[in-house]
Coordinates of C-alpha atoms in Angstrom, one line a residue:
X248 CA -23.1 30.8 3.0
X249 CA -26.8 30.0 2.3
X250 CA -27.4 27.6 -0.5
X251 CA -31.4 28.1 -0.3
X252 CA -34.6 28.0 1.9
X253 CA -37.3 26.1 1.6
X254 CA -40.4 25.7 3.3
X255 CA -41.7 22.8 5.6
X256 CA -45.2 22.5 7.7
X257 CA -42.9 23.7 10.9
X258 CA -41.2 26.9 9.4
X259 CA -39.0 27.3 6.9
X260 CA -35.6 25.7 6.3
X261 CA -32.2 26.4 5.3
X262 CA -29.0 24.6 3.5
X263 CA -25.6 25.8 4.5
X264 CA -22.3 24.7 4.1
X265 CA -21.6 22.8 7.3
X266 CA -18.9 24.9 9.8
X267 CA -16.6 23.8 12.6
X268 CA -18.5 24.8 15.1
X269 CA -21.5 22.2 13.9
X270 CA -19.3 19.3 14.3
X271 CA -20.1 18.5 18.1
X272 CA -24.1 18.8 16.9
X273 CA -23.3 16.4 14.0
X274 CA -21.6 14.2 15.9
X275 CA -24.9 13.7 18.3
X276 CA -26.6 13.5 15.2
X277 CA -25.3 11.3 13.6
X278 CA -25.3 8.7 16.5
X279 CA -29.0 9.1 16.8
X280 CA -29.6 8.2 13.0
X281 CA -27.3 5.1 13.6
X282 CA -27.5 3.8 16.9
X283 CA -26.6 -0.1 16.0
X284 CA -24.0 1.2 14.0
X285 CA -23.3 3.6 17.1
X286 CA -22.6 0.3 19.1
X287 CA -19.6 -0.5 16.4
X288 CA -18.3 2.5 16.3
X289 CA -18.7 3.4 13.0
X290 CA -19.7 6.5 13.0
X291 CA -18.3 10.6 12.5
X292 CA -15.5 11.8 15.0
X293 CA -14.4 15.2 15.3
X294 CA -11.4 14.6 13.8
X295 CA -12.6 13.1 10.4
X296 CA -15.2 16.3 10.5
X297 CA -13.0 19.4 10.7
X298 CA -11.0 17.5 7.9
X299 CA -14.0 17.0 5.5
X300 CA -14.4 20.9 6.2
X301 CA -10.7 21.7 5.7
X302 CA -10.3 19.6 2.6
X303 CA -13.7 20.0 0.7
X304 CA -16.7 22.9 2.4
X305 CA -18.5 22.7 -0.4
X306 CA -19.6 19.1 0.0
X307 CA -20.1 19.3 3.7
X308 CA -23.6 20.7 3.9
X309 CA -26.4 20.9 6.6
X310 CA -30.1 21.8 6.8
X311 CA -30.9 23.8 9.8
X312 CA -34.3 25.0 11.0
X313 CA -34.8 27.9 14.0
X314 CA -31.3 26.9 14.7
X315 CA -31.5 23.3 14.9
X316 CA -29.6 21.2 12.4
X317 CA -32.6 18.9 11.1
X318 CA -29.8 16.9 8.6
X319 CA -26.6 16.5 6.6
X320 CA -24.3 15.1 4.0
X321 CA -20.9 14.6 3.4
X322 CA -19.3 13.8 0.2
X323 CA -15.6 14.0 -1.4
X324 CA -14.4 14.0 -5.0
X325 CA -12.7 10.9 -6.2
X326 CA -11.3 9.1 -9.5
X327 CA -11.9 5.7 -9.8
X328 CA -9.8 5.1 -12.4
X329 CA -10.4 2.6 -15.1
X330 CA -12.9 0.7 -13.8
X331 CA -16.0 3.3 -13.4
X332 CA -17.3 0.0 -11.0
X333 CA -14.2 -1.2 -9.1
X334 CA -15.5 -2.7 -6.0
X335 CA -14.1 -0.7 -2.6
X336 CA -14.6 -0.5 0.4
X337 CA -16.1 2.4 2.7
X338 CA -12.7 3.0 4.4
X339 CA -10.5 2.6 1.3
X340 CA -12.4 5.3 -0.5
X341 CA -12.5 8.2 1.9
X342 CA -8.8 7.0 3.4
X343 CA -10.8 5.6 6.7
X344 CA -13.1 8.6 7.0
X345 CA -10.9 11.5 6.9
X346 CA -11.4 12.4 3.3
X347 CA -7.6 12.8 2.3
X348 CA -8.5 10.7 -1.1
X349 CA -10.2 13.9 -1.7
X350 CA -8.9 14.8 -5.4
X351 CA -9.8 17.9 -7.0
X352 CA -9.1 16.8 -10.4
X353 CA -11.5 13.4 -10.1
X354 CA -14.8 13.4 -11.9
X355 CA -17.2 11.7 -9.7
X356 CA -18.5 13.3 -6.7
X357 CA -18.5 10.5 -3.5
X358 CA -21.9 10.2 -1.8
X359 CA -20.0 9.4 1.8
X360 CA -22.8 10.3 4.2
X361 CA -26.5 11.0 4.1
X362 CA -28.3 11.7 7.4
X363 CA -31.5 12.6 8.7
X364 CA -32.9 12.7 12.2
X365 CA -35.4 10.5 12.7
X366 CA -38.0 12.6 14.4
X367 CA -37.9 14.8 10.9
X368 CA -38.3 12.1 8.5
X369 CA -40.6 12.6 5.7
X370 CA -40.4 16.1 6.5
X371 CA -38.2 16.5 2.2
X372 CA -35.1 16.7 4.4
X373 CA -33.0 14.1 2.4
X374 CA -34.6 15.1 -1.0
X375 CA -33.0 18.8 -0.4
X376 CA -29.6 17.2 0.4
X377 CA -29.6 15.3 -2.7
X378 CA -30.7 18.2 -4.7
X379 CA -27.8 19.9 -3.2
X380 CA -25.8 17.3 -4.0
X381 CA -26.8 17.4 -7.9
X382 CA -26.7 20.7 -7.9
X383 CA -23.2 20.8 -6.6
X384 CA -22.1 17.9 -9.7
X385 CA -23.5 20.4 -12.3
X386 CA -21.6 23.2 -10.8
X387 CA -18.1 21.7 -10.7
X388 CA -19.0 19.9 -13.9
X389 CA -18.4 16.4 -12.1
X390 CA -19.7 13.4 -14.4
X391 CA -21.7 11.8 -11.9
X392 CA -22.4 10.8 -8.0
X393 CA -21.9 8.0 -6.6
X394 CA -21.7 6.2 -3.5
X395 CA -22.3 2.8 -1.8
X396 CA -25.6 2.5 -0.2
X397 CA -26.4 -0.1 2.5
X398 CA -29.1 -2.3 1.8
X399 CA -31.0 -1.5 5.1
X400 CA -33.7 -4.1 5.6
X401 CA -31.6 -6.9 3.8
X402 CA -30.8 -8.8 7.3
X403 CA -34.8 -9.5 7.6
X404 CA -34.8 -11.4 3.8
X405 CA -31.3 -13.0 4.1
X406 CA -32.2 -16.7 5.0
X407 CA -34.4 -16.4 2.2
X408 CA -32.4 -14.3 -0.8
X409 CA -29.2 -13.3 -2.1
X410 CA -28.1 -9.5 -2.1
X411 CA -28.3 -9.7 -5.4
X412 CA -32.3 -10.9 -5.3
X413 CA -33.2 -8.7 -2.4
X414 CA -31.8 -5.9 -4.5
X415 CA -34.2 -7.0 -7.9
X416 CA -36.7 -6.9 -5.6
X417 CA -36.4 -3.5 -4.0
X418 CA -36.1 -2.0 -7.3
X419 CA -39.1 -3.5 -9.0
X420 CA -40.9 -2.3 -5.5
X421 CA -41.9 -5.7 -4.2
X422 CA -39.8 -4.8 -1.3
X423 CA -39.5 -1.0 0.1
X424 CA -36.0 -0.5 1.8
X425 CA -35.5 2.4 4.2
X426 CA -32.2 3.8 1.9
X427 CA -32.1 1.8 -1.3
X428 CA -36.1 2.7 -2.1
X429 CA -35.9 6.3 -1.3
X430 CA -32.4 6.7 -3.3
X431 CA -33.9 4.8 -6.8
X432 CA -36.7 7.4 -6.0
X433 CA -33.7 10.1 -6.0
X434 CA -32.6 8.9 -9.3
X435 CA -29.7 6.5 -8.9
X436 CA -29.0 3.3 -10.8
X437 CA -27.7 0.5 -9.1
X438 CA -24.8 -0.4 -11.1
X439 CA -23.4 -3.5 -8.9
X440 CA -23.2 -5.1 -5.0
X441 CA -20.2 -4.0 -2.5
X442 CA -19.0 -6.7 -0.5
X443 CA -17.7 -6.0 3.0
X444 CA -18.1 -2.6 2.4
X445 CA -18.4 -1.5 5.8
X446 CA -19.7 -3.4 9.6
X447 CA -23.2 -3.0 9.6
X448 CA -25.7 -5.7 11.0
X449 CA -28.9 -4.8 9.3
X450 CA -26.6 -4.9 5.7
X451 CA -25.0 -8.2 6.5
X452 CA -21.9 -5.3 5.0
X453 CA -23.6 -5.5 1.8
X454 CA -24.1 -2.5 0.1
X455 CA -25.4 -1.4 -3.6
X456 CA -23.0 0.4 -6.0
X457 CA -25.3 3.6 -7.1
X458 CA -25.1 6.1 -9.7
X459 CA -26.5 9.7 -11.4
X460 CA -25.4 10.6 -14.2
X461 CA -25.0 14.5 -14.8
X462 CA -27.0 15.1 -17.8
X463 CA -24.8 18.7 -18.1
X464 CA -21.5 17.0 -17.7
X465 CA -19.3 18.4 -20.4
X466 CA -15.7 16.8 -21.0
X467 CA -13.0 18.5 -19.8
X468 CA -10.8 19.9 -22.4
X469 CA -7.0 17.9 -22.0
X470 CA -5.1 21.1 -23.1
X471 CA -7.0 22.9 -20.0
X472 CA -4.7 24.5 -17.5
X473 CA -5.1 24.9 -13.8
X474 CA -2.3 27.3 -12.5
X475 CA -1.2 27.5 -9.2
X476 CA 1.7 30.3 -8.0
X477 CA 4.7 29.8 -5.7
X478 CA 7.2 31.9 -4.4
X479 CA 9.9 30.9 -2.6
X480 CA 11.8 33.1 -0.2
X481 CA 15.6 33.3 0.1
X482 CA 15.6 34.5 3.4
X483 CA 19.2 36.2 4.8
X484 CA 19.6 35.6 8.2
X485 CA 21.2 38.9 9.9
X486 CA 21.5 39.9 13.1
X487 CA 18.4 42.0 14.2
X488 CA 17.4 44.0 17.9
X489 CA 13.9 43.0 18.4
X490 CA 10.9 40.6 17.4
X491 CA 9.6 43.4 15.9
X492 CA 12.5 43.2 13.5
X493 CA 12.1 39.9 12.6
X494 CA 8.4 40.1 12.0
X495 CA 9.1 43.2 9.5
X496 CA 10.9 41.6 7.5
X497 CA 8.8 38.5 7.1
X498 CA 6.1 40.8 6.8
X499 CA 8.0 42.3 3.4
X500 CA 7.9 39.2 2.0
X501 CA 4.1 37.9 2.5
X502 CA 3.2 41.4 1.5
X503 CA 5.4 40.7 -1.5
X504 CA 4.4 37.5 -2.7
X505 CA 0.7 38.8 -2.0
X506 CA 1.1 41.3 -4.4
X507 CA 2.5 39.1 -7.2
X508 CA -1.0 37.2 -6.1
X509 CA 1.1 34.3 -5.3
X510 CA -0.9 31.4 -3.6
X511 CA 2.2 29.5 -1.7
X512 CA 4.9 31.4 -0.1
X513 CA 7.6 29.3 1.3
X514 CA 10.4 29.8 3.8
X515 CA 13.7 28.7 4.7
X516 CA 14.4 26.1 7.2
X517 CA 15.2 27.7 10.7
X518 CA 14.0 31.4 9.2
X519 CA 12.9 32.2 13.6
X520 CA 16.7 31.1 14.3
X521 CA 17.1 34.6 13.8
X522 CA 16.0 35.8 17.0
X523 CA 18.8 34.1 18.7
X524 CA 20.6 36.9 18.0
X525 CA 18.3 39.3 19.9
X526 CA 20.5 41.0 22.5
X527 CA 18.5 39.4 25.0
X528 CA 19.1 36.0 23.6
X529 CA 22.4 36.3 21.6
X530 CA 25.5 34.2 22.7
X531 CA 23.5 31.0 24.8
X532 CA 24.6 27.5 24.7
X533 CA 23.3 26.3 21.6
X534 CA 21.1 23.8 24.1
X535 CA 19.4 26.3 26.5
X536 CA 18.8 28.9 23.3
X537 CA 16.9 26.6 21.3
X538 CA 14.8 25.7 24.9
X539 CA 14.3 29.9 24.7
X540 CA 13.2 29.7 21.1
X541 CA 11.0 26.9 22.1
X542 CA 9.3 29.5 24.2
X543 CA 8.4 31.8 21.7
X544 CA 6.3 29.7 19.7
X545 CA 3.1 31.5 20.3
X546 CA 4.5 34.6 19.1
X547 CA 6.2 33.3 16.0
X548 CA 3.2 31.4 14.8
X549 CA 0.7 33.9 15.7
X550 CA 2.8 36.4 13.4
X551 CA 2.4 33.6 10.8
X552 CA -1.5 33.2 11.3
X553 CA -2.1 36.9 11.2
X554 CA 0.2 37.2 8.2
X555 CA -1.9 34.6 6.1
X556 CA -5.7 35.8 7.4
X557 CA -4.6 39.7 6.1
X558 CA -3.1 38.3 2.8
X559 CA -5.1 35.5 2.0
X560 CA -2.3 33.0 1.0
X561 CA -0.7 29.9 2.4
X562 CA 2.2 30.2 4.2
X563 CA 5.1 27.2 4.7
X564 CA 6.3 29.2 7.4
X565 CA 10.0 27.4 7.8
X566 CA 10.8 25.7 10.3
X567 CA 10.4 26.7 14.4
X568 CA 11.6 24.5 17.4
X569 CA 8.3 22.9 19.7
X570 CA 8.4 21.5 22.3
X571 CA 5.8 18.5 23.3
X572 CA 6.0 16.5 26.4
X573 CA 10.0 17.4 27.3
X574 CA 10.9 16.4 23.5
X575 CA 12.1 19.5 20.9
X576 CA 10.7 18.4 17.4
X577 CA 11.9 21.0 14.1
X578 CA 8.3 21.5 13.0
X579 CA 7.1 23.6 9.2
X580 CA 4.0 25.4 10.6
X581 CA 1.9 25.5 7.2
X582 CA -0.5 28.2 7.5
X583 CA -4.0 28.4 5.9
X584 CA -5.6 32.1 4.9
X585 CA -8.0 31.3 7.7
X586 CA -5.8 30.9 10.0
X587 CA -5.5 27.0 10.6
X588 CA -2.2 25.6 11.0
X589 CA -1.1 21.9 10.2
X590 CA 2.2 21.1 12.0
X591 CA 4.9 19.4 9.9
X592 CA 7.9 17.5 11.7
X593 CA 11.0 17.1 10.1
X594 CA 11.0 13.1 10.4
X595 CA 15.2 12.9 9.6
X596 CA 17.2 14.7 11.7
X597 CA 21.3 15.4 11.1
X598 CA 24.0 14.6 13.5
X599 CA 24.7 18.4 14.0
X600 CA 21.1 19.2 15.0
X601 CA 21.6 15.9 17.7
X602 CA 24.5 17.6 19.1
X603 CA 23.9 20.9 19.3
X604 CA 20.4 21.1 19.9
X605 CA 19.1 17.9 21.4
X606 CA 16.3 18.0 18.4
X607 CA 14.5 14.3 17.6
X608 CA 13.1 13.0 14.6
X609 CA 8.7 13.4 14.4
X610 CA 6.5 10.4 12.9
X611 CA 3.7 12.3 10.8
X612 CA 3.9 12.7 7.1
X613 CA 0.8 15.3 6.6
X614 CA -0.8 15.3 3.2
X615 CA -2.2 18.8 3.2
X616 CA -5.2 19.5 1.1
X617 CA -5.8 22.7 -0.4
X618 CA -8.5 24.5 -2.7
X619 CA -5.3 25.0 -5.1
X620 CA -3.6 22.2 -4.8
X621 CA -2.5 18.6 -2.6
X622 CA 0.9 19.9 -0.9
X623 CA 3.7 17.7 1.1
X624 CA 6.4 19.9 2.7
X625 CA 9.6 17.4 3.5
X626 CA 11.9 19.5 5.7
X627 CA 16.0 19.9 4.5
X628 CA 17.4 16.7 5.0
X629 CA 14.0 14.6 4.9
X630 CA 14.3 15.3 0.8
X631 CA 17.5 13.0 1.0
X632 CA 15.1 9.7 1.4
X633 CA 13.3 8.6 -0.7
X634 CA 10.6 6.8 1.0
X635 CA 9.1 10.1 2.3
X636 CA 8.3 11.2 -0.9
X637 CA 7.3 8.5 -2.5
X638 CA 4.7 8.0 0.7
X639 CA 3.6 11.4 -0.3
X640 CA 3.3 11.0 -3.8
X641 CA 1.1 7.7 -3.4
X642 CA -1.2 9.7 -1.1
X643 CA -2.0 12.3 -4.2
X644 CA 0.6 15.2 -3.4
X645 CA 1.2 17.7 -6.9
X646 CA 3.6 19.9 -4.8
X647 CA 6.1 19.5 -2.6
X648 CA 8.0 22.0 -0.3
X649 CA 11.5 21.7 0.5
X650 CA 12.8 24.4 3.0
X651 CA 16.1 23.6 3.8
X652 CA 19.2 25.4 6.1
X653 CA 22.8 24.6 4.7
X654 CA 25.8 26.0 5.6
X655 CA 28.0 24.6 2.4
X656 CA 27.8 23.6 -1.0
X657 CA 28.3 20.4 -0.6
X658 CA 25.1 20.5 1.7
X659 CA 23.0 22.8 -0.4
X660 CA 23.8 20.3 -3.4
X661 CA 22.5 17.0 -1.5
X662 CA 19.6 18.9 -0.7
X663 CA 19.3 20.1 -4.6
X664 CA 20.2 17.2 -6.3
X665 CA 17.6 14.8 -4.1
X666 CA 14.8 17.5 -4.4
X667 CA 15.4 17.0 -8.3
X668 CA 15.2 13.2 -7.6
X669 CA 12.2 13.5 -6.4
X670 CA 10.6 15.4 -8.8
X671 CA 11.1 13.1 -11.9
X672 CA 10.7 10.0 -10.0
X673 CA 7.4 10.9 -8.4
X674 CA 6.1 13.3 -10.9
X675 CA 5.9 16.3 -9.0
X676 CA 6.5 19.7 -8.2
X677 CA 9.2 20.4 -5.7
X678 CA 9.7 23.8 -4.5
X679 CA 12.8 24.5 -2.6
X680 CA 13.7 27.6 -0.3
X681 CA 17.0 27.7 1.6
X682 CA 18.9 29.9 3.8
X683 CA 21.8 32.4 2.9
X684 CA 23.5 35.0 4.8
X685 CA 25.6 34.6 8.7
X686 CA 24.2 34.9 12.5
X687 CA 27.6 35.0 14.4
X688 CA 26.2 34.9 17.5
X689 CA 24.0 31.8 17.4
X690 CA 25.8 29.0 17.9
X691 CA 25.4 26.4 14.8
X692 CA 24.1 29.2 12.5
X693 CA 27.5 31.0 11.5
X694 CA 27.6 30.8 7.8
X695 CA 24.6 29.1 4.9
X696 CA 24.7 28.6 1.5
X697 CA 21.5 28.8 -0.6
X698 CA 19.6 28.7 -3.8
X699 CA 16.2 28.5 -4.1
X700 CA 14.8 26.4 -7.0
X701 CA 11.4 24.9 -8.5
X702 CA 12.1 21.4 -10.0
X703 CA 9.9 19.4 -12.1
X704 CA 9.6 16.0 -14.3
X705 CA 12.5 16.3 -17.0
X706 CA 9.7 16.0 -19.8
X707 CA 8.5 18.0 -22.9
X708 CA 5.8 19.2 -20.7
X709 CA 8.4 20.8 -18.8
X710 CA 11.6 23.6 -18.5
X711 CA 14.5 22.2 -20.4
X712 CA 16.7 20.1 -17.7
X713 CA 13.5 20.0 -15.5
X714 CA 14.2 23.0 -13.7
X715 CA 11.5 25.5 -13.6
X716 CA 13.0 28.6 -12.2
X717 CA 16.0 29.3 -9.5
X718 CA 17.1 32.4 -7.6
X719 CA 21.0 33.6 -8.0
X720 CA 22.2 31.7 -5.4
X721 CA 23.9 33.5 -2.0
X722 CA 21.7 36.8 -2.1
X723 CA 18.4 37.4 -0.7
X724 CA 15.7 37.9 -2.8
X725 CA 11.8 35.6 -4.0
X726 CA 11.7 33.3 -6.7
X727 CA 7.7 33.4 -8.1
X728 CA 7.0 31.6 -10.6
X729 CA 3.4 29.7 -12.2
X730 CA 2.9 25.7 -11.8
X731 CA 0.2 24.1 -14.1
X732 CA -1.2 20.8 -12.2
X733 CA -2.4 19.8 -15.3
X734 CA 1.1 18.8 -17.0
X735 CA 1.9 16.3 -14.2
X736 CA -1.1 14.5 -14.8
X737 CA -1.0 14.6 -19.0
X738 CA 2.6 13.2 -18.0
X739 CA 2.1 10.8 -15.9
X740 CA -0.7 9.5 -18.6
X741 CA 1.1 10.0 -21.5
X742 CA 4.7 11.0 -20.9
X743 CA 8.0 9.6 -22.8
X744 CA 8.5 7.9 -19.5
X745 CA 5.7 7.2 -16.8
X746 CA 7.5 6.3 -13.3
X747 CA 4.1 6.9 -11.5
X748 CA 2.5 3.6 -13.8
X749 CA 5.4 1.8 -14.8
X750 CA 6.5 0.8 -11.0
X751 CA 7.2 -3.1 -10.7
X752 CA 4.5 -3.4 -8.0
X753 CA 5.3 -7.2 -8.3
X754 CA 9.1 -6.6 -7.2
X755 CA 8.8 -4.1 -4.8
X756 CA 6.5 -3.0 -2.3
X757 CA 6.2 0.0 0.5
X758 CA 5.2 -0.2 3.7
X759 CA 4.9 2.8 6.0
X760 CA 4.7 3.2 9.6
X761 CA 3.6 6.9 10.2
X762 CA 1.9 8.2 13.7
X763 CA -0.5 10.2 11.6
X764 CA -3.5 11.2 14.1
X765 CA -1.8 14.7 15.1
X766 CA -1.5 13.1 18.3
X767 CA 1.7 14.4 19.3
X768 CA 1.6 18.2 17.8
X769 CA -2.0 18.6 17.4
X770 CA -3.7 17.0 21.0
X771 CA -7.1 18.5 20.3
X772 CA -7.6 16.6 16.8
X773 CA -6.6 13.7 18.1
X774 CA -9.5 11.1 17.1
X775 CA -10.5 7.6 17.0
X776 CA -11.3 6.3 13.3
X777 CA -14.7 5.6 12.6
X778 CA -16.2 6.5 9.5
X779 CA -19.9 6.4 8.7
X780 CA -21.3 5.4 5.4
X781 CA -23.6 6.6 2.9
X782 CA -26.9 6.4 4.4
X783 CA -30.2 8.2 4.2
X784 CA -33.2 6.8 6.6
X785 CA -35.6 9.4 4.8

């Protein structure tokens, strides 16, 4: 999508919303504009840029002329709570560079990157991109950008001042610096000085605090809703003759929660267990048919991707056996309507699935950003601890999914009960979709007992008992059912209990040790951190 042309001495120019396939351009680009800064390497990886695409295109925008991409921006949304001025740093704000602090419900849009390259400059480029960025605050109806600028030239003056005086100086234009100069000319305030904000030489890691204030900026009204649907699938296992088969029936219910314009679907732990009982497949040692179910993980995720591109929904596709490097992980493929696929691990794993299946326990908690909502998924037995969720809550996660296999009551209820737990001590969503129905032939899989359920805070925002909605148990059928974001937040503001703000962060503290670079189910987004900061060398 076009934002606007404009013209320049050499032809005119365009601004688009940056795409996947720019990132290796960018990255190029970006090392030009900061070669010192190059040298520490603090600059964009591809990792960090497909995210900032993923989690937020409409702040990810480029200005290309004749096909040549002549600059670019990146920004994020973010709520700085209390303190419109907190002092941060670079890497605490955009969670190291990879933009998963991005919060759709914040106020301020986050200048993270300006950059321009240098054989263009003067040419309006960074004017443009901060008109875009304006532009884009009015549109959302943000309050205001802002963003921590480095002061460029500082190094030169610092036997002589203090940030603090270079900065006096810059702004009553008895010094011109390369970024702080052109971005008062842009219309921003400096507001205060950033200390260590990020490793830059010419900065001594100083950096200003600046702010524009969006003159159109009207408040949000607190009994606003924002909606988001869910459907969760209670998916019968049965014994069926082909792949074919199988994808019908998951077909019916995409197509189904489609047309009740749903914008999650959810299924079952271990829904592609059911081609185990293929004639082909039916009857192996539990060990050698979950290394042939292994195999079939292009199929069953492709019928996933293609589902989600012709709908145009997410899809928590259950849970599918992978296998990396000789090791089987149980992994949620959760499926964008584009197509993209994040891989979620169940982290726990149960004695049974040891025994019978040789599965091991993954190391990434995913916090998975969507235009609708933040979403965790925490796979069946993972619900029973409650450090997972709590990690996931911290991170910003409204909704979390819960698809679960159980072959008891006793089981289903551990996996109900801590779901519920979750909910009210977090102050979440948590969607839960579970297995019902027999596969006699797969070893493992004979019997499961299900009842799919949305649970919520137990507040007067909320259902009586704190549960939403939930399916008759043992039968197959959807549960669809509307979540409004905005009651978790009034809760957690202004609830009869606030768990989220009323932690003894004094008595206890959390520590996580997560392997969360993709490394082991995503090789190709595997990146080295390095995030670049808000610059513009116009």
């Amino acid at each position: 999508m076009d934002l606007w042309t404009y013209d320049t001495p050499d032809g005119p120019a365009t601004l688009r919303l940056a795409r996947v396939e720019d990132v290796s351009g960018l990255i190029k680009l970006n090392k030009k504009c900061f070669p010192t800064m190059a040298e520490h390497n603090v600059v964009w990886n591809k990792g960090q840029l497909v995210n900032h695409i993923r989690l937020f295109p409409e702040g990810q925008i480029v200005v290309e002329r004749d096909g040549v991409i002549l600059g670019a921006c990146a920004s994020l949304i973010v709520r700085l709570g209390t303190d419109d001025y907190r002092p941060h740093t670079y890497s605490g704000i955009t969670d190291g560079g990879y933009f998963h602090s991005h919060d759709p419900e914040g106020d301020t849009l986050y200048g993270a990157d300006v950059y321009v390259d240098p054989d263009v400059r003067g040419a309006g480029v960074g004017h443009q991109l901060y008109e875009a960025r304006r532009r884009l605050c009015r549109q959302r109806n943000l309050r205001r950008i802002v963003a921590g600028g480095r002061i460029h030239g500082y190094a030169d003056h610092a036997a002589d001042m203090t940030p603090a005086q270079y900065v006096r100086a810059v702004e009553t234009g008895e010094i011109k610096d390369l970024v702080l100069s052109f971005q008062l000319r842009e219309g921003f305030i400096v507001r205060g000085l950033l200390r260590n904000y990020i490793i830059d030489p010419n900065s001594k890691n100083y950096a200003t605090f600046i702010e524009w204030s969006n003159p159109d900026y009207e408040p949000k009204d607190e009994n606003a809703q924002r909606k988001v649907r869910v459907a969760a699938v209670q998916y019968q296992v049965r014994k069926i003759s082909s792949f074919e088969e199988f994808a019908g029936q998951i077909t019916y219910f995409v197509e189904t929660a489609a047309e009740y314009r749903a914008d999650f679907v959810v299924f079952p732990e271990f829904t592609s267990m059911q081609l185990l009982s293929m004639e082909a497949l039916k009857n192996l040692p539990a060990q050698e048919g979950i290394a042939r179910l292994c195999d079939l993980e292009e199929e069953v995720v492709g019928l996933f991707k293609d589902l989600a591109k012709r709908f145009g929904l997410h899809i928590i596709a259950g849970t599918h056996p992978v296998r990396r490097e000789g090791t089987i992980y149980n992994v949620a493929p959760v499926v964008f309507p584009d197509g993209y696929v994040v891989f979620q691990p169940k982290l726990h794993i149960t004695p049974s699935e040891k025994r019978f299946w040789g599965i091991d326990g993954g190391s990434e908690l995913r916090v998975i950003s969507t235009p609708k909502a933040k979403i965790g998924v925490l796979i069946c037995y993972d619900s029973e601890f409650p450090e997972a969720a709590r990690y996931l809550a911290d991170a910003g996660v409204e909704i979390l999914f819960v698809p679960y296999c159980t072959d008891d009551r006793q089981g289903h209820a551990r996996v109900r009960y801590c779901s519920h737990a979750r909910a009210i001590e977090n102050q979440i969503y948590v969607v839960t979709a579970g297995v019902v129905g027999n596969l006699p032939s797969v070893p493992a899989m004979d019997i499961h007992y299900g009842q799919a359920a949305i649970f919520t805070p137990s507040d007067f925002e909320f259902s009586r008992d704190g549960i939403h909605a939930e399916a008759d148990s043992n039968v197959e059928t959807m549960l669809v059912s509307d979540l409004d974001i905005h009651d978790l937040y009034r809760s957690r503001s202004s609830g009869s209990v606030r768990p989220r703000l009323d932690r003894r962060l004094d008595l206890f503290e959390f520590h996580a040790h997560l392997r969360n670079d993709l490394e082991i189910l995503n090789p190709e987004e595997a990146e080295p951190i390095g995030p670049t900061p808000e610059d513009e060398d116009e």
